[in-house]
PDB file of C-alpha atoms in Angstrom:
ATOM      1  CA  MET A   1     320.433 -78.492-181.971  1.00  0.00           C
ATOM      2  CA  THR A   2     323.572 -80.034-183.492  1.00  0.00           C
ATOM      3  CA  ILE A   3     326.477 -78.341-185.254  1.00  0.00           C
ATOM      4  CA  ASP A   4     328.656 -80.382-187.584  1.00  0.00           C
ATOM      5  CA  LEU A   5     332.264 -79.596-186.715  1.00  0.00           C
ATOM      6  CA  ALA A   6     333.323 -81.020-190.058  1.00  0.00           C
ATOM      7  CA  ASP A   7     332.048 -77.700-191.456  1.00  0.00           C
ATOM      8  CA  TYR A   8     335.050 -75.908-189.910  1.00  0.00           C
ATOM      9  CA  ASP A   9     338.770 -75.830-190.601  1.00  0.00           C
ATOM     10  CA  ALA A  10     339.838 -73.305-187.950  1.00  0.00           C
ATOM     11  CA  LEU A  11     338.861 -72.524-184.370  1.00  0.00           C
ATOM     12  CA  SER A  12     339.651 -69.270-182.582  1.00  0.00           C
ATOM     13  CA  PHE A  13     339.898 -69.123-178.802  1.00  0.00           C
ATOM     14  CA  ASP A  14     340.161 -66.568-176.102  1.00  0.00           C
ATOM     15  CA  CYS A  15     342.895 -67.675-173.716  1.00  0.00           C
ATOM     16  CA  TYR A  16     342.149 -66.307-170.252  1.00  0.00           C
ATOM     17  CA  GLY A  17     339.164 -67.877-168.555  1.00  0.00           C
ATOM     18  CA  THR A  18     339.070 -70.537-171.276  1.00  0.00           C
ATOM     19  CA  LEU A  19     342.504 -72.143-171.321  1.00  0.00           C
ATOM     20  CA  ILE A  20     344.233 -70.273-168.489  1.00  0.00           C
ATOM     21  CA  ASP A  21     342.651 -69.765-165.049  1.00  0.00           C
ATOM     22  CA  TRP A  22     343.049 -66.019-164.717  1.00  0.00           C
ATOM     23  CA  GLU A  23     340.867 -65.807-161.617  1.00  0.00           C
ATOM     24  CA  ALA A  24     343.287 -68.078-159.740  1.00  0.00           C
ATOM     25  CA  GLY A  25     346.239 -66.140-161.123  1.00  0.00           C
ATOM     26  CA  ILE A  26     344.900 -62.726-160.140  1.00  0.00           C
ATOM     27  CA  ALA A  27     343.711 -63.907-156.728  1.00  0.00           C
ATOM     28  CA  ALA A  28     347.190 -65.281-156.033  1.00  0.00           C
ATOM     29  CA  VAL A  29     348.437 -61.681-156.025  1.00  0.00           C
ATOM     30  CA  LEU A  30     345.418 -59.875-154.603  1.00  0.00           C
ATOM     31  CA  ALA A  31     345.083 -62.144-151.556  1.00  0.00           C
ATOM     32  CA  PRO A  32     348.574 -61.632-150.066  1.00  0.00           C
ATOM     33  CA  TRP A  33     348.353 -57.895-150.784  1.00  0.00           C
ATOM     34  CA  ALA A  34     345.036 -57.741-148.927  1.00  0.00           C
ATOM     35  CA  ALA A  35     346.531 -59.601-145.980  1.00  0.00           C
ATOM     36  CA  GLU A  36     349.497 -57.214-145.896  1.00  0.00           C
ATOM     37  CA  VAL A  37     347.324 -54.090-145.837  1.00  0.00           C
ATOM     38  CA  GLY A  38     344.876 -55.520-143.309  1.00  0.00           C
ATOM     39  CA  LEU A  39     341.848 -56.190-145.506  1.00  0.00           C
ATOM     40  CA  ASP A  40     339.788 -59.172-144.354  1.00  0.00           C
ATOM     41  CA  LEU A  41     338.301 -60.115-147.730  1.00  0.00           C
ATOM     42  CA  SER A  42     337.779 -63.409-149.526  1.00  0.00           C
ATOM     43  CA  ASP A  43     339.249 -64.085-152.963  1.00  0.00           C
ATOM     44  CA  GLU A  44     335.730 -63.689-154.327  1.00  0.00           C
ATOM     45  CA  ASP A  45     335.343 -60.251-152.757  1.00  0.00           C
ATOM     46  CA  LEU A  46     338.729 -59.155-154.085  1.00  0.00           C
ATOM     47  CA  LEU A  47     337.943 -60.342-157.593  1.00  0.00           C
ATOM     48  CA  LEU A  48     334.586 -58.584-157.516  1.00  0.00           C
ATOM     49  CA  ALA A  49     336.318 -55.344-156.580  1.00  0.00           C
ATOM     50  CA  TYR A  50     338.980 -55.852-159.227  1.00  0.00           C
ATOM     51  CA  ALA A  51     336.798 -56.858-162.208  1.00  0.00           C
ATOM     52  CA  ASP A  52     335.225 -53.463-162.863  1.00  0.00           C
ATOM     53  CA  GLN A  53     338.603 -51.771-162.597  1.00  0.00           C
ATOM     54  CA  GLU A  54     340.139 -53.923-165.300  1.00  0.00           C
ATOM     55  CA  ALA A  55     337.179 -53.342-167.608  1.00  0.00           C
ATOM     56  CA  ARG A  56     337.446 -49.582-167.013  1.00  0.00           C
ATOM     57  CA  VAL A  57     341.166 -49.417-167.761  1.00  0.00           C
ATOM     58  CA  GLU A  58     340.798 -51.524-170.898  1.00  0.00           C
ATOM     59  CA  ALA A  59     338.042 -49.250-172.184  1.00  0.00           C
ATOM     60  CA  GLU A  60     340.020 -46.085-171.420  1.00  0.00           C
ATOM     61  CA  HIS A  61     343.462 -47.235-172.576  1.00  0.00           C
ATOM     62  CA  GLY A  62     343.139 -49.577-175.505  1.00  0.00           C
ATOM     63  CA  ASP A  63     346.723 -48.917-176.566  1.00  0.00           C
ATOM     64  CA  TRP A  64     348.236 -49.990-173.228  1.00  0.00           C
ATOM     65  CA  LEU A  65     350.018 -53.302-172.790  1.00  0.00           C
ATOM     66  CA  TYR A  66     347.989 -55.771-170.737  1.00  0.00           C
ATOM     67  CA  SER A  67     350.708 -55.814-168.088  1.00  0.00           C
ATOM     68  CA  ASP A  68     350.140 -52.065-167.627  1.00  0.00           C
ATOM     69  CA  VAL A  69     346.364 -52.566-167.583  1.00  0.00           C
ATOM     70  CA  LEU A  70     346.739 -55.085-164.756  1.00  0.00           C
ATOM     71  CA  ALA A  71     348.932 -52.747-162.732  1.00  0.00           C
ATOM     72  CA  GLU A  72     346.597 -49.769-163.130  1.00  0.00           C
ATOM     73  CA  ALA A  73     343.495 -51.870-162.423  1.00  0.00           C
ATOM     74  CA  PHE A  74     345.176 -53.050-159.215  1.00  0.00           C
ATOM     75  CA  ARG A  75     345.792 -49.446-158.164  1.00  0.00           C
ATOM     76  CA  GLY A  76     342.136 -48.658-158.862  1.00  0.00           C
ATOM     77  CA  THR A  77     341.083 -51.664-156.822  1.00  0.00           C
ATOM     78  CA  GLY A  78     343.120 -50.430-153.878  1.00  0.00           C
ATOM     79  CA  GLU A  79     341.559 -46.996-154.125  1.00  0.00           C
ATOM     80  CA  LYS A  80     338.110 -48.565-154.245  1.00  0.00           C
ATOM     81  CA  LEU A  81     338.840 -50.644-151.148  1.00  0.00           C
ATOM     82  CA  GLY A  82     340.555 -47.817-149.284  1.00  0.00           C
ATOM     83  CA  ALA A  83     344.023 -49.380-149.217  1.00  0.00           C
ATOM     84  CA  ALA A  84     347.059 -48.198-151.150  1.00  0.00           C
ATOM     85  CA  VAL A  85     348.701 -50.422-153.771  1.00  0.00           C
ATOM     86  CA  SER A  86     352.446 -49.809-153.908  1.00  0.00           C
ATOM     87  CA  ASP A  87     354.357 -49.747-157.167  1.00  0.00           C
ATOM     88  CA  THR A  88     355.911 -53.050-156.142  1.00  0.00           C
ATOM     89  CA  TRP A  89     352.538 -54.739-155.766  1.00  0.00           C
ATOM     90  CA  ALA A  90     351.226 -53.177-158.986  1.00  0.00           C
ATOM     91  CA  ALA A  91     354.258 -54.445-160.888  1.00  0.00           C
ATOM     92  CA  ARG A  92     353.817 -57.870-159.328  1.00  0.00           C
ATOM     93  CA  LEU A  93     350.317 -58.233-160.744  1.00  0.00           C
ATOM     94  CA  GLY A  94     351.375 -56.682-164.042  1.00  0.00           C
ATOM     95  CA  GLY A  95     354.063 -59.310-164.478  1.00  0.00           C
ATOM     96  CA  SER A  96     352.065 -62.239-163.133  1.00  0.00           C
ATOM     97  CA  VAL A  97     350.417 -63.563-166.311  1.00  0.00           C
ATOM     98  CA  PRO A  98     353.132 -66.173-167.032  1.00  0.00           C
ATOM     99  CA  ASP A  99     352.463 -67.571-163.532  1.00  0.00           C
ATOM    100  CA  TRP A 100     348.716 -68.034-164.070  1.00  0.00           C
ATOM    101  CA  PRO A 101     347.883 -71.756-164.177  1.00  0.00           C
ATOM    102  CA  ALA A 102     346.342 -73.553-167.102  1.00  0.00           C
ATOM    103  CA  PHE A 103     343.139 -75.483-166.516  1.00  0.00           C
ATOM    104  CA  GLY A 104     344.065 -79.121-166.050  1.00  0.00           C
ATOM    105  CA  ASP A 105     342.536 -80.345-169.285  1.00  0.00           C
ATOM    106  CA  SER A 106     343.429 -77.452-171.613  1.00  0.00           C
ATOM    107  CA  THR A 107     346.581 -78.988-173.104  1.00  0.00           C
ATOM    108  CA  GLU A 108     344.997 -82.370-173.758  1.00  0.00           C
ATOM    109  CA  ALA A 109     341.979 -80.790-175.425  1.00  0.00           C
ATOM    110  CA  LEU A 110     344.084 -78.462-177.578  1.00  0.00           C
ATOM    111  CA  ARG A 111     346.361 -81.279-178.717  1.00  0.00           C
ATOM    112  CA  SER A 112     343.352 -83.267-179.805  1.00  0.00           C
ATOM    113  CA  LEU A 113     341.742 -80.322-181.594  1.00  0.00           C
ATOM    114  CA  ALA A 114     345.013 -79.447-183.346  1.00  0.00           C
ATOM    115  CA  GLN A 115     344.856 -82.742-185.223  1.00  0.00           C
ATOM    116  CA  ASP A 116     341.783 -81.525-187.109  1.00  0.00           C
ATOM    117  CA  TYR A 117     341.797 -77.730-186.963  1.00  0.00           C
ATOM    118  CA  GLN A 118     344.005 -74.706-187.261  1.00  0.00           C
ATOM    119  CA  LEU A 119     344.000 -73.008-183.860  1.00  0.00           C
ATOM    120  CA  ILE A 120     343.947 -69.238-183.405  1.00  0.00           C
ATOM    121  CA  ILE A 121     344.286 -67.231-180.203  1.00  0.00           C
ATOM    122  CA  LEU A 122     342.230 -64.018-180.051  1.00  0.00           C
ATOM    123  CA  SER A 123     342.880 -62.505-176.646  1.00  0.00           C
ATOM    124  CA  ASN A 124     343.111 -59.387-174.479  1.00  0.00           C
ATOM    125  CA  VAL A 125     346.803 -59.772-173.701  1.00  0.00           C
ATOM    126  CA  ASP A 126     350.248 -58.608-174.802  1.00  0.00           C
ATOM    127  CA  HIS A 127     352.922 -60.674-176.537  1.00  0.00           C
ATOM    128  CA  ALA A 128     355.296 -61.055-173.593  1.00  0.00           C
ATOM    129  CA  SER A 129     352.550 -62.088-171.185  1.00  0.00           C
ATOM    130  CA  PHE A 130     351.068 -64.590-173.638  1.00  0.00           C
ATOM    131  CA  ALA A 131     354.464 -66.168-174.228  1.00  0.00           C
ATOM    132  CA  GLY A 132     354.411 -67.432-170.647  1.00  0.00           C
ATOM    133  CA  SER A 133     350.911 -68.843-171.086  1.00  0.00           C
ATOM    134  CA  ALA A 134     351.859 -70.509-174.369  1.00  0.00           C
ATOM    135  CA  ALA A 135     354.748 -72.228-172.607  1.00  0.00           C
ATOM    136  CA  ARG A 136     352.294 -73.624-170.052  1.00  0.00           C
ATOM    137  CA  LEU A 137     349.851 -74.843-172.684  1.00  0.00           C
ATOM    138  CA  LYS A 138     352.610 -76.597-174.679  1.00  0.00           C
ATOM    139  CA  VAL A 139     350.570 -76.503-177.890  1.00  0.00           C
ATOM    140  CA  PRO A 140     351.586 -74.359-180.886  1.00  0.00           C
ATOM    141  CA  PHE A 141     348.949 -72.027-182.283  1.00  0.00           C
ATOM    142  CA  ASP A 142     348.657 -71.260-185.979  1.00  0.00           C
ATOM    143  CA  ARG A 143     348.048 -67.563-185.310  1.00  0.00           C
ATOM    144  CA  VAL A 144     347.993 -65.329-182.215  1.00  0.00           C
ATOM    145  CA  ILE A 145     346.100 -62.015-182.254  1.00  0.00           C
ATOM    146  CA  THR A 146     346.446 -59.851-179.154  1.00  0.00           C
ATOM    147  CA  ALA A 147     345.253 -56.509-177.840  1.00  0.00           C
ATOM    148  CA  GLN A 148     348.810 -55.306-178.393  1.00  0.00           C
ATOM    149  CA  ASP A 149     348.440 -56.073-182.098  1.00  0.00           C
ATOM    150  CA  VAL A 150     345.148 -54.252-182.609  1.00  0.00           C
ATOM    151  CA  LYS A 151     345.599 -51.505-179.974  1.00  0.00           C
ATOM    152  CA  ALA A 152     342.231 -52.270-178.396  1.00  0.00           C
ATOM    153  CA  TYR A 153     340.569 -54.637-175.968  1.00  0.00           C
ATOM    154  CA  LYS A 154     337.562 -56.808-176.706  1.00  0.00           C
ATOM    155  CA  PRO A 155     334.728 -56.355-177.288  1.00  0.00           C
ATOM    156  CA  ALA A 156     336.233 -53.751-179.636  1.00  0.00           C
ATOM    157  CA  PRO A 157     335.712 -54.784-183.288  1.00  0.00           C
ATOM    158  CA  GLN A 158     339.407 -54.526-184.172  1.00  0.00           C
ATOM    159  CA  HIS A 159     340.015 -58.041-182.884  1.00  0.00           C
ATOM    160  CA  PHE A 160     337.480 -59.541-185.257  1.00  0.00           C
ATOM    161  CA  GLU A 161     338.656 -57.454-188.177  1.00  0.00           C
ATOM    162  CA  ALA A 162     342.170 -58.755-187.524  1.00  0.00           C
ATOM    163  CA  LEU A 163     340.791 -62.286-187.333  1.00  0.00           C
ATOM    164  CA  ASP A 164     339.184 -61.904-190.756  1.00  0.00           C
ATOM    165  CA  VAL A 165     342.513 -60.721-192.190  1.00  0.00           C
ATOM    166  CA  ALA A 166     344.323 -63.647-190.571  1.00  0.00           C
ATOM    167  CA  LEU A 167     341.838 -66.159-191.954  1.00  0.00           C
ATOM    168  CA  GLU A 168     342.322 -64.759-195.448  1.00  0.00           C
ATOM    169  CA  GLU A 169     346.094 -65.035-195.079  1.00  0.00           C
ATOM    170  CA  MET A 170     345.724 -68.607-193.843  1.00  0.00           C
ATOM    171  CA  GLY A 171     343.478 -69.525-196.765  1.00  0.00           C
ATOM    172  CA  VAL A 172     340.504 -70.316-194.520  1.00  0.00           C
ATOM    173  CA  PRO A 173     337.109 -69.058-195.738  1.00  0.00           C
ATOM    174  CA  ARG A 174     335.369 -67.043-193.041  1.00  0.00           C
ATOM    175  CA  GLU A 175     332.403 -69.412-192.931  1.00  0.00           C
ATOM    176  CA  ARG A 176     334.763 -72.295-192.125  1.00  0.00           C
ATOM    177  CA  ALA A 177     336.106 -70.679-188.955  1.00  0.00           C
ATOM    178  CA  ALA A 178     334.274 -70.958-185.646  1.00  0.00           C
ATOM    179  CA  PRO A 179     335.313 -68.609-182.847  1.00  0.00           C
ATOM    180  CA  ARG A 180     335.293 -69.629-179.208  1.00  0.00           C
ATOM    181  CA  ARG A 181     333.453 -66.788-177.505  1.00  0.00           C
ATOM    182  CA  ALA A 182     331.401 -66.600-174.347  1.00  0.00           C
ATOM    183  CA  GLU A 183     330.585 -62.932-174.946  1.00  0.00           C
ATOM    184  CA  PRO A 184     328.094 -61.864-177.628  1.00  0.00           C
ATOM    185  CA  LEU A 185     329.544 -62.008-181.107  1.00  0.00           C
ATOM    186  CA  PRO A 186     329.723 -58.822-183.183  1.00  0.00           C
ATOM    187  CA  ARG A 187     327.000 -58.455-185.743  1.00  0.00           C
ATOM    188  CA  PRO A 188     327.989 -59.810-189.141  1.00  0.00           C
ATOM    189  CA  ARG A 189     328.441 -57.369-191.966  1.00  0.00           C
ATOM    190  CA  ALA A 190     325.796 -57.217-194.676  1.00  0.00           C
ATOM    191  CA  GLY A 191     325.593 -60.535-196.483  1.00  0.00           C
ATOM    192  CA  GLN A 192     327.662 -62.414-193.893  1.00  0.00           C
ATOM    193  CA  ALA A 193     326.296 -65.298-191.887  1.00  0.00           C
ATOM    194  CA  PRO A 194     326.850 -65.181-188.126  1.00  0.00           C
ATOM    195  CA  ARG A 195     329.523 -67.521-186.798  1.00  0.00           C
ATOM    196  CA  PRO A 196     328.657 -69.933-183.996  1.00  0.00           C
ATOM    197  CA  ALA A 197     330.468 -69.608-180.690  1.00  0.00           C
ATOM    198  CA  LEU A 198     332.699 -72.475-179.650  1.00  0.00           C
ATOM    199  CA  GLY A 199     334.070 -73.180-176.210  1.00  0.00           C
ATOM    200  CA  LEU A 200     336.036 -75.572-174.075  1.00  0.00           C
ATOM    201  CA  ASP A 201     333.732 -76.154-171.133  1.00  0.00           C
ATOM    202  CA  GLN A 202     335.451 -75.215-167.881  1.00  0.00           C
ATOM    203  CA  PRO A 203     334.260 -74.860-164.274  1.00  0.00           C
ATOM    204  CA  PRO A 204     331.619 -72.170-163.682  1.00  0.00           C
ATOM    205  CA  ALA A 205     332.851 -68.602-163.385  1.00  0.00           C
ATOM    206  CA  ARG A 206     332.969 -66.818-160.086  1.00  0.00           C
ATOM    207  CA  ALA A 207     330.499 -64.025-159.498  1.00  0.00           C
ATOM    208  CA  SER A 208     333.260 -61.558-160.426  1.00  0.00           C
ATOM    209  CA  GLY A 209     332.595 -62.160-164.113  1.00  0.00           C
ATOM    210  CA  LEU A 210     336.326 -62.432-164.801  1.00  0.00           C
ATOM    211  CA  GLY A 211     336.010 -66.001-166.014  1.00  0.00           C
ATOM    212  CA  ARG A 212     333.435 -65.586-168.737  1.00  0.00           C
ATOM    213  CA  HIS A 213     332.214 -69.180-169.038  1.00  0.00           C
ATOM    214  CA  ALA A 214     328.505 -68.373-169.280  1.00  0.00           C
ATOM    215  CA  ARG A 215     326.671 -70.674-171.642  1.00  0.00           C
ATOM    216  CA  ALA A 216     325.664 -68.126-174.214  1.00  0.00           C
ATOM    217  CA  PRO A 217     322.900 -69.076-176.688  1.00  0.00           C
ATOM    218  CA  GLY A 218     324.322 -70.945-179.652  1.00  0.00           C
ATOM    219  CA  ARG A 219     327.606 -71.663-177.946  1.00  0.00           C
ATOM    220  CA  VAL A 220     329.087 -75.075-178.685  1.00  0.00           C
ATOM    221  CA  LEU A 221     330.782 -76.617-175.670  1.00  0.00           C
ATOM    222  CA  LEU A 222     333.602 -79.085-176.239  1.00  0.00           C
ATOM    223  CA  ARG A 223     334.000 -80.988-173.003  1.00  0.00           C
ATOM    224  CA  PRO A 224     337.583 -82.206-172.636  1.00  0.00           C
ATOM    225  CA  ARG A 225     336.565 -84.848-170.094  1.00  0.00           C
ATOM    226  CA  VAL A 226     334.503 -86.561-172.786  1.00  0.00           C
ATOM    227  CA  PRO A 227     337.085 -88.186-175.080  1.00  0.00           C
ATOM    228  CA  LEU A 228     337.467 -85.828-178.024  1.00  0.00           C
ATOM    229  CA  ASP A 229     338.714 -88.622-180.239  1.00  0.00           C
ATOM    230  CA  ASP A 230     335.358 -90.343-179.759  1.00  0.00           C
ATOM    231  CA  ARG A 231     333.387 -87.193-180.372  1.00  0.00           C
ATOM    232  CA  LEU A 232     335.335 -85.527-183.171  1.00  0.00           C
ATOM    233  CA  ARG A 233     336.976 -88.370-185.075  1.00  0.00           C
ATOM    234  CA  GLY A 234     335.811 -91.704-183.795  1.00  0.00           C
ATOM    235  CA  GLY A 235     333.445 -93.737-185.855  1.00  0.00           C
ATOM    236  CA  GLY A 236     331.240 -91.015-187.258  1.00  0.00           C
ATOM    237  CA  PRO A 237     330.955 -87.389-188.325  1.00  0.00           C
ATOM    238  CA  ARG A 238     332.435 -84.709-186.102  1.00  0.00           C
ATOM    239  CA  ARG A 239     329.344 -83.307-184.448  1.00  0.00           C
ATOM    240  CA  THR A 240     328.536 -81.813-181.102  1.00  0.00           C
ATOM    241  CA  ASP A 241     325.373 -80.670-179.396  1.00  0.00           C
ATOM    242  CA  VAL A 242     324.711 -77.063-178.476  1.00  0.00           C
ATOM    243  CA  ARG A 243     324.115 -76.974-174.729  1.00  0.00           C
TER     244      ARG A 243
END
C-alpha cells in the first residue's frame, strides 16, 4: 500500500519517543536514584515500574504540568518498588525534560520535511519543558499544542480538537494534514475521513511501552536514514510505502 505525501500540506508529530529519546532521559534519573537507595535493577526494570505510574498520573491529573506529572510518577514508582523518592529526586526528574537527548537523525529529518510541509507538535508536555527540547531539535515548528494548552493528556480528545482548530487557523484543510501517531487515532466525526498515521522510524521501543514506536496498521514510516530528498522530492512524486 502506498500513500502519496503530495496529498498533504502539514504533518503533526508527537515529540517524546519520536523525536526525543524520553526513555534515555528518564532512565538517566531513575538509575542513579536506584543505586543510591540500594535497588539492583536494570534501566529496563526501572522503566517498566515507572511507565504505569506516569499513565496513572496523567489520567488522574490532566490539568497538571508535565513536570509535576513526572515528579509524582517518580514518587509512585518509589512506592511501588519499596524505596522512598525524596523531594529532591522528584524535582530532578520533573525538571529533566530539557536534558533528554534527541534521536541522532531527528533534526536532519525535520529540516528536510520542513521544506515541504508545515510541522506541528502535538505532545503530552508543558511549554517550559518543550522549550528545552525545541532548542535541541533546532527546527522551528509552525504550531505547538501541549497538554498544558488543552488541560489533558493524550489519548484525550482535546488534543485532536485543538489540532483541528489550529489547522483551520493555518488555512490547512483537515484532509491535507497527516498526524504522526503510533497510538490508535480517534474515530473521525460523522462524514470525516480517517487520517493516516505518519511516523519517523526510530529504534524499537523498550518493553516499558514508554517509547511508543509500534508499527500500527496504516502508519507511514519516514526513515531518516533513507535520503528524504530522494524519497520526497527527488525525481518523482512524493510517495512512501506503508510498512
